[in-house]
Tab-separated table of C-alpha atoms in Angstrom:
chain	number	residue	atom	x	y	z
A	1281	THR	CA	-42.727	17.209	-33.674
A	1282	PHE	CA	-40.191	14.608	-32.210
A	1283	TYR	CA	-37.298	17.028	-32.781
A	1284	TYR	CA	-38.616	19.440	-30.369
A	1285	PHE	CA	-39.649	16.480	-27.894
A	1286	VAL	CA	-36.072	15.056	-28.135
A	1287	ARG	CA	-34.618	18.764	-27.453
A	1288	LEU	CA	-36.975	18.939	-24.445
A	1289	CYS	CA	-35.693	15.699	-23.213
A	1290	LEU	CA	-32.209	16.740	-23.626
A	1291	ASP	CA	-32.539	20.114	-22.116
A	1292	LYS	CA	-33.953	18.260	-18.964
A	1293	ILE	CA	-31.104	15.929	-18.577
A	1294	LEU	CA	-28.443	19.050	-19.028
A	1295	LEU	CA	-30.491	20.913	-16.212
A	1296	GLN	CA	-30.132	17.732	-13.982
A	1297	CYS	CA	-26.715	17.376	-14.729
A	1298	VAL	CA	-26.138	21.219	-13.962
A	1299	LEU	CA	-28.032	21.072	-10.647
A	1300	GLN	CA	-26.329	17.767	-9.853
A	1301	SER	CA	-23.017	19.411	-10.299
A	1302	ARG	CA	-23.461	22.333	-8.072
A	1303	THR	CA	-24.612	20.133	-5.110
A	1304	LEU	CA	-20.805	19.185	-4.248
A	1305	SER	CA	-17.429	21.141	-5.308
A	1306	GLY	CA	-13.906	19.290	-5.267
A	1307	ALA	CA	-13.301	21.280	-1.989
A	1308	ASP	CA	-16.589	20.327	-0.407
A	1309	ALA	CA	-15.757	16.869	-1.293
A	1310	ILE	CA	-12.480	16.920	0.426
A	1311	ASN	CA	-14.107	18.350	3.555
A	1312	ALA	CA	-17.034	15.818	3.500
A	1313	LEU	CA	-14.619	12.837	3.249
A	1314	ARG	CA	-12.301	14.145	6.370
A	1315	PRO	CA	-13.729	11.360	8.700
A	1316	PHE	CA	-13.053	8.687	5.942
A	1317	TYR	CA	-9.354	10.000	5.260
A	1318	PHE	CA	-9.091	9.880	9.087
A	1319	ALA	CA	-10.218	6.248	9.242
A	1320	VAL	CA	-7.789	5.034	6.571
A	1321	HIS	CA	-4.865	7.315	6.112
A	1322	PRO	CA	-1.835	5.074	5.740
A	1323	ASP	CA	0.242	7.187	8.216
A	1324	PHE	CA	-2.161	5.577	10.855
A	1325	PHE	CA	-1.217	2.297	10.002
A	1326	GLY	CA	2.701	2.333	10.579
A	1327	GLN	CA	2.545	-0.644	12.589
A	1328	HIS	CA	1.024	-2.695	9.782
A	1329	PRO	CA	2.920	-2.400	6.411
A	1330	LYS	CA	0.651	-4.575	4.722
A	1331	GLU	CA	-2.383	-2.721	5.645
A	1332	ARG	CA	-0.723	0.589	4.911
A	1333	GLU	CA	0.226	-0.379	1.376
A	1334	VAL	CA	-2.978	-1.459	0.473
A	1335	ASN	CA	-4.735	2.006	1.807
A	1336	GLU	CA	-1.991	3.786	-0.151
A	1337	ASN	CA	-2.576	2.051	-3.454
A	1338	SER	CA	-6.417	2.385	-2.897
A	1339	LEU	CA	-6.267	6.093	-1.848
A	1340	LYS	CA	-4.313	6.562	-5.551
A	1341	ARG	CA	-7.049	4.929	-7.443
A	1342	LEU	CA	-9.748	6.956	-5.665
A	1343	ASN	CA	-8.169	10.120	-5.897
A	1344	GLY	CA	-7.925	9.266	-9.845
A	1345	TYR	CA	-11.695	8.715	-9.928
A	1346	LEU	CA	-12.459	11.934	-8.011
A	1347	GLU	CA	-10.374	13.681	-10.462
A	1348	ASN	CA	-12.091	12.415	-13.366
A	1349	LEU	CA	-15.524	13.249	-11.947
A	1350	GLN	CA	-14.273	17.074	-12.025
A	1351	LYS	CA	-13.156	16.933	-15.517
A	1352	PRO	CA	-15.490	18.711	-17.927
A	1353	GLY	CA	-17.029	16.468	-20.260
A	1354	PHE	CA	-15.567	13.136	-18.896
A	1355	ARG	CA	-17.902	10.263	-19.545
A	1356	SER	CA	-16.003	7.226	-19.719
A	1357	PHE	CA	-16.820	5.841	-16.272
A	1358	LYS	CA	-15.872	2.047	-15.335
A	1359	PRO	CA	-16.973	0.578	-12.263
A	1360	THR	CA	-13.662	0.940	-9.843
A	1361	GLN	CA	-13.386	-1.764	-6.825
A	1362	LEU	CA	-11.359	-0.528	-3.852
A	1363	THR	CA	-10.423	-1.878	-0.416
A	1364	PHE	CA	-9.497	-0.063	2.473
A	1365	TYR	CA	-8.589	-1.044	5.981
A	1366	VAL	CA	-10.660	1.214	8.202
A	1367	ARG	CA	-9.264	1.913	11.659
A	1368	GLU	CA	-11.894	1.097	14.737
A	1369	ARG	CA	-13.621	4.370	15.764
A	1370	GLU	CA	-15.749	2.440	18.453
A	1371	PRO	CA	-13.865	-0.085	20.404
A	1372	ASN	CA	-16.540	-0.753	23.166
A	1373	SER	CA	-19.367	-0.749	20.558
A	1374	SER	CA	-20.712	-4.204	20.561
A	1375	ASN	CA	-22.543	-3.789	17.126
A	1376	VAL	CA	-19.249	-3.249	15.225
A	1377	GLN	CA	-16.949	-5.092	17.509
A	1378	GLU	CA	-17.180	-8.357	15.628
A	1379	SER	CA	-16.152	-6.720	12.059
A	1380	PHE	CA	-12.813	-5.765	13.609
A	1381	ASN	CA	-9.374	-7.949	14.070
A	1382	ALA	CA	-7.232	-7.839	16.867
A	1383	SER	CA	-5.362	-4.779	15.641
A	1384	GLY	CA	-8.493	-2.800	15.679
A	1385	PHE	CA	-9.155	-2.388	11.766
A	1386	ARG	CA	-11.290	-3.643	9.499
A	1387	ALA	CA	-11.230	-4.516	5.793
A	1388	VAL	CA	-13.954	-2.800	3.733
A	1389	SER	CA	-14.603	-3.372	-0.151
A	1390	PHE	CA	-16.860	-1.536	-2.217
A	1391	THR	CA	-17.433	-0.567	-5.871
A	1392	LEU	CA	-17.773	3.119	-7.173
A	1393	HIS	CA	-19.596	3.565	-10.498
A	1394	THR	CA	-21.379	6.941	-9.584
A	1395	ARG	CA	-21.027	10.040	-11.988
A	1396	ASP	CA	-21.281	12.908	-9.663
A	1397	LEU	CA	-19.177	13.781	-6.570
A	1398	LEU	CA	-22.272	13.590	-3.958
A	1399	SER	CA	-23.297	10.230	-4.725
A	1400	THR	CA	-19.602	9.176	-4.665
A	1401	VAL	CA	-18.756	10.682	-1.402
A	1402	LEU	CA	-22.105	9.278	0.383
A	1403	ASP	CA	-21.393	5.806	-1.279
A	1404	ILE	CA	-17.893	5.739	0.494
A	1405	LEU	CA	-18.949	7.037	3.869
A	1406	ASN	CA	-21.980	4.607	3.967
A	1407	SER	CA	-19.380	1.575	2.690
A	1408	CYS	CA	-17.283	2.619	5.633
A	1409	SER	CA	-20.344	2.833	8.151
A	1410	LEU	CA	-19.204	6.405	8.706
A	1411	SER	CA	-21.940	9.213	9.130
A	1412	THR	CA	-23.039	11.220	6.351
A	1413	GLU	CA	-24.996	14.041	8.338
A	1414	HIS	CA	-21.986	16.427	7.810
A	1415	VAL	CA	-22.410	16.003	3.821
A	1416	GLN	CA	-25.984	17.483	4.127
A	1417	ASN	CA	-25.024	20.422	6.042
A	1418	LEU	CA	-22.512	21.632	3.876
A	1419	ASN	CA	-24.853	23.067	1.492
A	1420	VAL	CA	-28.377	22.672	3.633
A	1421	ASN	CA	-29.094	26.308	3.163
A	1422	SER	CA	-28.388	26.217	-0.655
A	1423	GLN	CA	-31.365	26.207	-3.139
A	1424	PRO	CA	-29.416	24.283	-5.745
A	1425	TYR	CA	-28.624	21.576	-3.299
A	1426	LYS	CA	-32.328	21.126	-2.275
A	1427	GLU	CA	-33.143	20.939	-6.282
A	1428	ALA	CA	-30.403	18.744	-6.951
A	1429	LYS	CA	-31.478	16.378	-3.973
A	1430	SER	CA	-34.881	16.106	-5.369
A	1431	THR	CA	-33.740	15.519	-9.072
A	1432	VAL	CA	-31.214	12.790	-8.067
A	1433	ASN	CA	-33.879	11.005	-6.059
A	1434	ARG	CA	-36.378	10.965	-8.969
A	1435	PRO	CA	-34.665	10.686	-11.971
A	1436	ILE	CA	-36.195	11.150	-15.425
A	1437	LYS	CA	-36.880	7.454	-16.785
A	1438	TRP	CA	-37.533	7.279	-20.320
A	1439	ASP	CA	-39.235	4.575	-22.446
A	1440	LYS	CA	-36.658	1.925	-23.805
A	1441	THR	CA	-38.283	2.979	-27.340
A	1442	TYR	CA	-36.564	6.488	-26.714
A	1443	TYR	CA	-32.879	5.121	-26.544
A	1444	SER	CA	-33.453	2.589	-29.684
A	1445	PHE	CA	-34.827	5.544	-31.561
A	1446	THR	CA	-32.508	8.050	-30.610
A	1447	GLY	CA	-29.345	6.037	-30.336
A	1448	PHE	CA	-28.200	7.127	-26.993
A	1449	LYS	CA	-27.264	4.869	-24.273
A	1450	ASP	CA	-29.601	3.740	-21.709
A	1451	PRO	CA	-27.541	4.449	-18.432
A	1452	GLU	CA	-29.373	1.706	-16.398
A	1453	GLU	CA	-28.503	-1.049	-18.974
A	1454	GLU	CA	-24.901	0.364	-18.959
A	1455	LEU	CA	-24.555	0.051	-15.328
A	1456	GLU	CA	-26.152	-3.357	-15.033
A	1457	GLN	CA	-23.876	-4.348	-17.751
A	1458	ALA	CA	-20.824	-2.959	-16.006
A	1459	GLN	CA	-21.771	-4.810	-12.943
A	1460	ARG	CA	-22.575	-8.202	-14.387
A	1461	VAL	CA	-19.142	-8.390	-16.448
A	1462	GLU	CA	-16.511	-9.007	-14.109
A	1463	THR	CA	-12.848	-7.635	-14.784
A	1464	THR	CA	-10.765	-10.456	-16.447
A	1465	LEU	CA	-7.108	-10.476	-16.940
A	1466	LEU	CA	-7.493	-10.474	-20.612
A	1467	SER	CA	-10.011	-7.806	-21.101
A	1468	TRP	CA	-7.996	-5.699	-18.752
A	1469	LEU	CA	-4.817	-6.010	-20.617
A	1470	ASP	CA	-6.581	-5.505	-23.787
A	1471	ASP	CA	-7.786	-2.176	-22.646
A	1472	ASN	CA	-4.846	-0.985	-20.986
A	1473	GLU	CA	-1.876	-2.325	-22.729
A	1474	ALA	CA	-1.663	0.608	-25.459
A	1475	SER	CA	-1.585	3.149	-22.383
A	1476	ALA	CA	1.097	1.260	-20.432
A	1477	VAL	CA	3.211	0.734	-23.538
A	1478	LYS	CA	3.057	4.668	-24.045
A	1479	LYS	CA	3.947	5.682	-20.363
A	1480	LEU	CA	6.634	2.838	-20.230
A	1481	LYS	CA	8.416	4.218	-23.659
A	1482	LYS	CA	8.308	7.844	-22.144
A	1483	SER	CA	9.653	6.576	-18.927
A	1484	LEU	CA	12.763	4.746	-20.547
A	1485	PRO	CA	15.250	7.611	-20.541
A	1486	LEU	CA	14.260	8.348	-16.907
A	1487	ARG	CA	14.851	4.653	-16.034
A	1488	LYS	CA	18.490	4.693	-17.837
A	1489	GLU	CA	19.192	8.045	-15.932
A	1490	LEU	CA	17.712	6.496	-12.677
A	1491	GLU	CA	20.215	3.283	-12.961
A	1492	ARG	CA	23.228	5.384	-14.082
A	1493	LEU	CA	22.760	7.999	-10.901
A	1494	LYS	CA	22.601	4.759	-8.663
A	1495	ILE	CA	25.373	2.694	-9.885
A	1496	GLU	CA	27.725	5.995	-9.790
A	1497	LEU	CA	26.804	6.953	-6.249
A	1498	SER	CA	26.727	3.304	-5.289
A	1499	HIS	CA	30.430	3.211	-6.405
A	1500	GLU	CA	31.681	6.559	-5.203
A	1501	LEU	CA	30.236	6.006	-1.791
A	1502	GLN	CA	30.949	2.296	-1.778
A	1503	LEU	CA	27.118	1.475	-0.522
A	1504	SER	CA	25.584	-1.795	-0.645
A	1505	ASP	CA	22.586	-0.794	-1.956
A	1506	ILE	CA	20.267	2.183	-2.825
A	1507	ARG	CA	16.478	1.589	-1.788
A	1508	TRP	CA	13.132	3.341	-1.683
A	1509	GLN	CA	10.692	2.796	1.193
A	1510	ARG	CA	7.624	4.058	-0.992
A	1511	SER	CA	6.908	3.304	-4.447
A	1512	TRP	CA	7.731	6.820	-5.893
A	1513	GLY	CA	7.761	7.445	-9.597
A	1514	ILE	CA	11.043	7.444	-11.676
A	1515	ALA	CA	11.353	11.111	-12.003
A	1516	HIS	CA	11.052	11.682	-8.095
A	1517	ARG	CA	13.675	8.948	-7.435
A	1518	CYS	CA	16.396	10.605	-10.003
A	1519	SER	CA	15.550	14.052	-8.191
A	1520	GLN	CA	16.515	12.592	-4.782
A	1521	LEU	CA	19.655	10.711	-6.375
A	1522	HIS	CA	20.580	14.202	-7.847
A	1523	SER	CA	20.065	15.760	-4.362
A	1524	LEU	CA	22.306	13.074	-2.811
A	1525	GLY	CA	25.178	13.697	-5.546
A	1526	ARG	CA	25.020	17.287	-4.711
A	1527	LEU	CA	25.588	16.642	-1.348
A	1528	VAL	CA	28.524	14.252	-1.943
A	1529	GLN	CA	30.215	17.296	-4.080
A	1530	GLN	CA	29.676	19.753	-1.375
A	1531	ARG	CA	30.474	17.860	1.740
A	1532	PRO	CA	32.315	15.045	0.565
A	1533	GLU	CA	34.184	14.614	4.209
A	1534	ILE	CA	30.999	13.764	5.955
A	1535	LEU	CA	30.373	10.546	3.881
A	1536	GLU	CA	33.507	8.615	4.775
A	1537	ASN	CA	31.526	6.633	7.150
A	1538	VAL	CA	29.031	5.101	4.730
A	1539	LYS	CA	31.018	2.103	3.148
A	1540	GLY	CA	29.352	-0.914	2.941
A	1541	ARG	CA	26.102	0.516	4.205
A	1542	THR	CA	22.334	0.886	2.424
A	1543	VAL	CA	20.580	4.041	2.024
A	1544	VAL	CA	17.004	4.152	2.124
A	1545	PHE	CA	15.026	7.186	0.778
A	1546	THR	CA	11.927	7.148	3.255
A	1547	ASP	CA	9.673	9.624	5.190
A	1548	ARG	CA	12.277	10.777	8.030
A	1549	SER	CA	15.665	10.724	8.497
A	1550	GLY	CA	17.997	8.634	11.035
A	1551	MET	CA	19.229	5.225	10.972
A	1552	SER	CA	16.871	2.169	10.824
A	1553	ALA	CA	16.256	-0.813	12.943
A	1554	ALA	CA	18.033	-2.663	10.251
A	1555	GLY	CA	21.324	-0.296	10.143
A	1556	HIS	CA	20.301	1.408	7.098
A	1557	ILE	CA	20.822	4.965	6.798
A	1558	MET	CA	17.460	6.622	6.181
A	1559	LEU	CA	17.124	10.054	4.371
A	1560	GLY	CA	14.138	11.977	4.770
A	1561	THR	CA	12.528	13.277	1.164
A	1562	MET	CA	11.170	15.955	2.902
A	1563	ASP	CA	14.160	16.838	4.646
A	1564	VAL	CA	16.795	19.301	3.113
A	1565	HIS	CA	20.673	18.987	2.916
A	1566	HIS	CA	21.065	20.186	6.484
A	1567	HIS	CA	19.267	17.507	8.074
A	1568	TRP	CA	20.924	14.910	5.634
A	1569	THR	CA	24.496	16.322	6.873
A	1570	LYS	CA	23.505	16.045	10.422
A	1571	ILE	CA	22.703	12.194	9.889
A	1572	PHE	CA	26.136	11.437	8.203
A	1573	GLU	CA	27.791	13.325	10.869
A	1574	ARG	CA	26.045	11.160	13.560
A	1575	LEU	CA	26.713	7.488	11.932
A	1576	PRO	CA	29.842	7.063	14.506
A	1577	ASN	CA	27.189	7.395	17.214
A	1578	TYR	CA	24.607	5.319	15.610
A	1579	TYR	CA	27.289	2.294	14.779
A	1580	MET	CA	28.029	2.420	18.543
A	1581	LEU	CA	24.452	1.965	19.531
A	1582	GLN	CA	23.993	-0.637	16.797
A	1583	LYS	CA	26.772	-2.534	18.511
A	1584	ARG	CA	24.983	-2.285	21.912
A	1585	LEU	CA	21.427	-3.295	20.105
A	1586	LEU	CA	23.307	-6.404	19.005
A	1587	LEU	CA	24.589	-7.301	22.160
A	1588	LEU	CA	20.984	-6.856	23.776
A	1589	GLU	CA	19.607	-9.479	21.003
A	1590	ASP	CA	22.209	-11.862	22.300
A	1591	ARG	CA	21.144	-11.328	25.736
A	1592	ILE	CA	17.834	-11.826	25.132
A	1593	SER	CA	18.598	-15.072	22.718
A	1594	GLN	CA	20.510	-16.562	25.735
A	1595	LEU	CA	17.467	-15.996	28.375
A	1596	LEU	CA	15.146	-17.707	25.800
A	1597	GLY	CA	16.964	-20.685	25.158
A	1598	GLY	CA	18.908	-19.662	22.006
A	1599	ILE	CA	16.197	-18.327	19.993
A	1600	GLN	CA	17.146	-15.745	17.483
A	1601	VAL	CA	15.695	-12.265	17.549
A	1602	ILE	CA	15.466	-10.896	14.118
A	1603	TYR	CA	13.788	-7.512	12.487
A	1604	ILE	CA	12.089	-8.164	9.013
A	1605	GLU	CA	11.689	-5.011	7.095
A	1606	GLU	CA	9.063	-6.343	5.019
A	1607	LEU	CA	6.647	-7.366	7.905
A	1608	GLN	CA	7.349	-4.699	10.471
A	1609	PRO	CA	7.147	-1.046	10.664
A	1610	LEU	CA	10.270	1.224	9.565
A	1611	LEU	CA	11.627	2.048	13.015
A	1612	THR	CA	14.629	4.091	14.070
A	1613	LEU	CA	17.437	2.431	15.811
A	1614	GLU	CA	16.535	4.374	19.087
A	1615	GLU	CA	13.125	3.083	19.100
A	1616	TYR	CA	14.008	-0.353	18.453
A	1617	PHE	CA	16.674	-0.219	21.224
A	1618	GLU	CA	14.067	0.980	23.657
A	1619	THR	CA	11.857	-1.711	22.601
A	1620	LEU	CA	14.490	-4.432	22.804
A	1621	ASN	CA	15.730	-3.100	26.256
A	1622	SER	CA	12.172	-3.047	27.652
A	1623	PHE	CA	11.697	-6.736	26.854
A	1624	TYR	CA	15.165	-7.703	28.036
A	1625	ASN	CA	14.467	-6.091	31.424
A	1626	LYS	CA	11.003	-7.746	31.813
A	1627	LEU	CA	12.589	-11.344	30.849
A	1628	ARG	CA	15.538	-10.903	33.247
A	1629	ASP	CA	13.504	-10.055	36.105
A	1630	SER	CA	10.911	-13.022	35.377
A	1631	ARG	CA	13.775	-15.696	35.518
A	1632	LEU	CA	12.073	-17.971	32.753
A	1633	PRO	CA	13.614	-21.714	32.944
A	1634	PHE	CA	14.768	-22.135	29.290
A	1635	HIS	CA	17.340	-24.751	28.925
A	1636	PRO	CA	20.350	-23.265	27.095
A	1637	ARG	CA	20.307	-23.574	23.287
A	1638	SER	CA	17.226	-25.671	23.415
A	1639	LEU	CA	15.299	-23.228	20.917
A	1640	ARG	CA	18.627	-23.078	18.988
A	1641	GLY	CA	17.555	-22.308	15.161
A	1642	LEU	CA	14.341	-20.654	15.893
A	1643	GLN	CA	13.480	-17.231	15.258
A	1644	MET	CA	11.257	-14.367	17.020
A	1645	ILE	CA	10.306	-10.751	16.090
A	1646	LEU	CA	8.887	-8.109	18.921
A	1647	GLU	CA	5.941	-6.501	17.997
A	1648	SER	CA	4.609	-3.529	20.260
A	1649	ASP	CA	0.916	-3.466	18.915
A	1650	ARG	CA	-0.264	-7.022	19.921
A	1651	TYR	CA	-1.218	-8.505	23.311
A	1652	ALA	CA	-1.024	-12.191	22.350
A	1653	PRO	CA	2.186	-14.480	20.988
A	1654	SER	CA	1.681	-15.862	17.577
A	1655	LEU	CA	3.176	-17.769	15.008
A	1656	HIS	CA	3.654	-16.688	11.534
A	1657	GLU	CA	3.297	-19.037	8.384
A	1658	PHE	CA	7.098	-18.528	7.664
A	1659	GLY	CA	7.987	-20.154	10.850
A	1660	HIS	CA	8.988	-17.031	13.287
A	1661	PHE	CA	7.398	-16.293	16.559
A	1662	MET	CA	5.566	-12.898	16.703
A	1663	ILE	CA	6.139	-11.894	20.371
A	1664	PRO	CA	4.436	-8.738	21.947
A	1665	THR	CA	6.767	-6.669	24.227
A	1666	VAL	CA	3.842	-6.752	26.654
A	1667	CYS	CA	3.489	-10.429	26.692
A	1668	ASP	CA	3.254	-12.308	30.137
A	1669	PRO	CA	6.622	-14.203	30.464
A	1670	ALA	CA	4.778	-17.541	31.813
A	1671	ALA	CA	2.223	-17.215	28.804
A	1672	LEU	CA	5.271	-16.614	26.436
A	1673	GLN	CA	7.308	-19.785	28.011
A	1674	TRP	CA	4.006	-21.920	27.337
A	1675	PHE	CA	3.531	-20.817	23.850
A	1676	ILE	CA	6.933	-21.270	22.508
A	1677	PHE	CA	7.362	-24.666	23.922
A	1678	ALA	CA	3.915	-25.921	22.362
A	1679	LYS	CA	4.673	-24.458	19.140
A	1680	ALA	CA	8.534	-25.039	18.777
A	1681	GLN	CA	8.199	-27.970	16.356
A	1682	GLU	CA	5.305	-26.405	14.314
A	1683	ALA	CA	7.732	-23.378	13.922
A	1684	ARG	CA	10.684	-25.408	12.743
A	1685	ASP	CA	8.380	-27.370	9.957
A	1686	ASN	CA	7.375	-23.736	8.839
A	1687	LEU	CA	10.895	-22.351	8.778
A	1688	LYS	CA	11.769	-25.429	6.380
A	1689	ARG	CA	8.693	-25.012	4.412
A	1690	LYS	CA	9.733	-21.210	3.675
A	1691	GLU	CA	12.929	-22.252	2.357
A	1692	GLU	CA	11.343	-24.360	0.061
A	1693	MET	CA	8.512	-21.891	-0.740
A	1694	MET	CA	11.287	-19.123	-1.444
A	1695	ILE	CA	12.884	-21.178	-3.832
A	1696	THR	CA	9.747	-22.266	-5.665
A	1697	GLU	CA	8.922	-18.438	-6.114
A	1698	LYS	CA	12.090	-17.549	-7.452
A	1699	GLU	CA	12.087	-20.285	-9.933
A	1700	LEU	CA	8.424	-19.171	-11.092
A	1701	ILE	CA	9.432	-15.618	-11.184
A	1702	ASN	CA	12.192	-16.453	-13.508
A	1703	THR	CA	10.529	-18.840	-15.488
A	1704	SER	CA	7.414	-16.410	-16.084
A	1705	THR	CA	9.974	-13.349	-17.109
A	1706	GLU	CA	11.449	-15.619	-19.850
A	1707	ARG	CA	8.058	-17.285	-20.846
A	1708	PHE	CA	6.483	-13.888	-21.543
A	1709	SER	CA	9.719	-11.722	-22.403
A	1710	LEU	CA	9.059	-9.568	-19.601
A	1711	ASP	CA	11.596	-6.632	-18.856
A	1712	ARG	CA	10.611	-7.184	-14.967
A	1713	LEU	CA	8.655	-9.135	-12.735
A	1714	TYR	CA	8.098	-8.397	-9.412
A	1715	LYS	CA	5.391	-7.874	-6.438
A	1716	GLU	CA	4.316	-5.731	-3.739
A	1717	PRO	CA	5.231	-6.435	-0.156
A	1718	SER	CA	1.772	-7.003	1.009
A	1719	VAL	CA	1.818	-10.155	-1.462
A	1720	SER	CA	2.873	-12.985	0.458
A	1721	SER	CA	5.056	-15.912	-1.169
A	1722	ALA	CA	2.263	-18.223	-1.439
A	1723	GLN	CA	0.241	-15.751	-3.421
A	1724	MET	CA	2.760	-15.024	-5.595
A	1725	ILE	CA	3.389	-18.823	-6.571
A	1726	ASP	CA	-0.342	-19.279	-6.999
A	1727	CYS	CA	-0.277	-16.415	-9.389
A	1728	CYS	CA	2.668	-17.205	-11.425
A	1729	LYS	CA	1.596	-20.717	-11.868
A	1730	ARG	CA	-1.558	-19.484	-13.455
A	1731	LEU	CA	0.083	-16.926	-15.605
A	1732	LEU	CA	2.078	-19.729	-17.096
A	1733	GLU	CA	-1.045	-21.511	-18.231
A	1734	GLU	CA	-2.028	-18.621	-20.135
A	1735	SER	CA	-1.179	-17.105	-23.654
A	1736	LEU	CA	-0.236	-13.323	-23.250
A	1737	PRO	CA	1.593	-11.513	-26.031
A	1738	TYR	CA	0.784	-7.994	-24.262
A	1739	LEU	CA	3.400	-8.553	-21.712
A	1740	GLN	CA	6.485	-8.556	-23.896
A	1741	GLY	CA	9.221	-5.935	-22.610
A	1742	MET	CA	6.659	-4.508	-19.957
A	1743	HIS	CA	7.117	-4.348	-16.150
A	1744	LEU	CA	4.584	-6.622	-14.680
A	1745	CYS	CA	3.661	-6.177	-10.693
A	1746	ILE	CA	1.819	-8.787	-8.780
A	1747	SER	CA	-0.458	-6.564	-6.339
A	1748	HIS	CA	-4.075	-6.471	-5.247
A	1749	PHE	CA	-5.557	-4.417	-7.987
A	1750	TYR	CA	-5.581	-3.649	-11.553
A	1751	SER	CA	-3.612	-0.246	-12.158
A	1752	VAL	CA	-1.248	1.320	-14.601
A	1753	LEU	CA	1.372	3.253	-12.863
A	1754	GLN	CA	2.525	6.627	-14.149
A	1755	ASP	CA	5.783	4.979	-15.432
A	1756	GLY	CA	4.136	2.212	-17.369
A	1757	ASP	CA	4.353	-0.745	-14.918
A	1758	LEU	CA	1.215	-2.957	-15.148
A	1759	CYS	CA	-0.300	-3.791	-11.839
A	1760	ILE	CA	-2.405	-7.051	-11.564
A	1761	PRO	CA	-4.046	-8.697	-8.751
A	1762	TRP	CA	-2.381	-11.940	-7.614
A	1763	ASN	CA	-5.873	-13.398	-7.720
A	1764	TRP	CA	-6.795	-12.446	-11.077
A	1765	LYS	CA	-9.833	-14.117	-13.127
């Protein structure tokens, strides 16, 4: 009878799922993806903050996808597009060199739509041009793996009438449909607004607590600001402020030298190149206490650093040496001083003939991971510490006027960006509108202009972050790509 036919079909499908699920465990998947994690891990992109942030965000979304694959009975899969910056593995290989930029990494984008760990792992590795031989070796002697492999390669294909009669969804048709339909802002907001509102409401008490703690500590310590290097959740940030508050109660005498300073919670403790007090989130109070005790020495080193910047400026015709947190890696004061000192000695020995104050009003930043000077769209020169002095002189002279034009354009762009953020916030009744550091001002301006042409009632009272991907953060912030459709 048809009933037994259907039952037989379902039993075969169930057997396929069981075999498929046995091919790769969660632990096996992690081991199989080790080459991938090594190629994209944010810690290896310390010199490239934009690329580091893109990889951090993509890894969060990938981990969520992998976790869902391992949940029993989870069936609601949507194609997930990811972008990673992959580190160069074979710098001398002619067949891959063209796809890499001068910094030694390339951008890779791919879409995940698989429903099992094995296929997902293979898709990721293949998309990043990484070897998959080790994946087969994980279960090469396992009979279930061989059976599953043959099952996956030769899936059961039912006639279309089977799906029409039973009411089951055709998986091939679902996948084709999902690939044809591109995610739009309105459709994504329609699907995710309820989830974001729920998370936002849940986070409101913690947000108030965070603001209270921040104001109290800033007032008590007379701090200029309290910041976070990473986009940690609200609960995590509150915990960090509570830890600092306890230290203030236990050792109030060591915090006398923080007046007017900025405290940044980050990955390591010390003082940053920008002169901010860094508190490592993995460090205990003992390490924080040592940092506060060393502040007088840090301040002395900072004075020497400023003097070094002035001397470099004098040798280069009055060009100002600056450090931009958003565009440069988070260096300690000691690391940045060594970089400046090495560059200064090189300039002093070369005796470049720059006319005094001829480059006044221009700006430059030093970079240790480049070999050729360049001019940023915002008007500052990006100078490698290993740059040949003669090449440096020629480049600065040739690009001086363009740099001045870019600096002027930057000021106009910053004003436009701020006005559009304020207008968009008011227009959509947003509680907050902000962007990730990896989103440029030009991208933010374009995004806001197009948003203002839309009617978006979903956004009232929300926290909207302009990013490179669609996602709902754990505290209810909505993230949308700047180039949304």
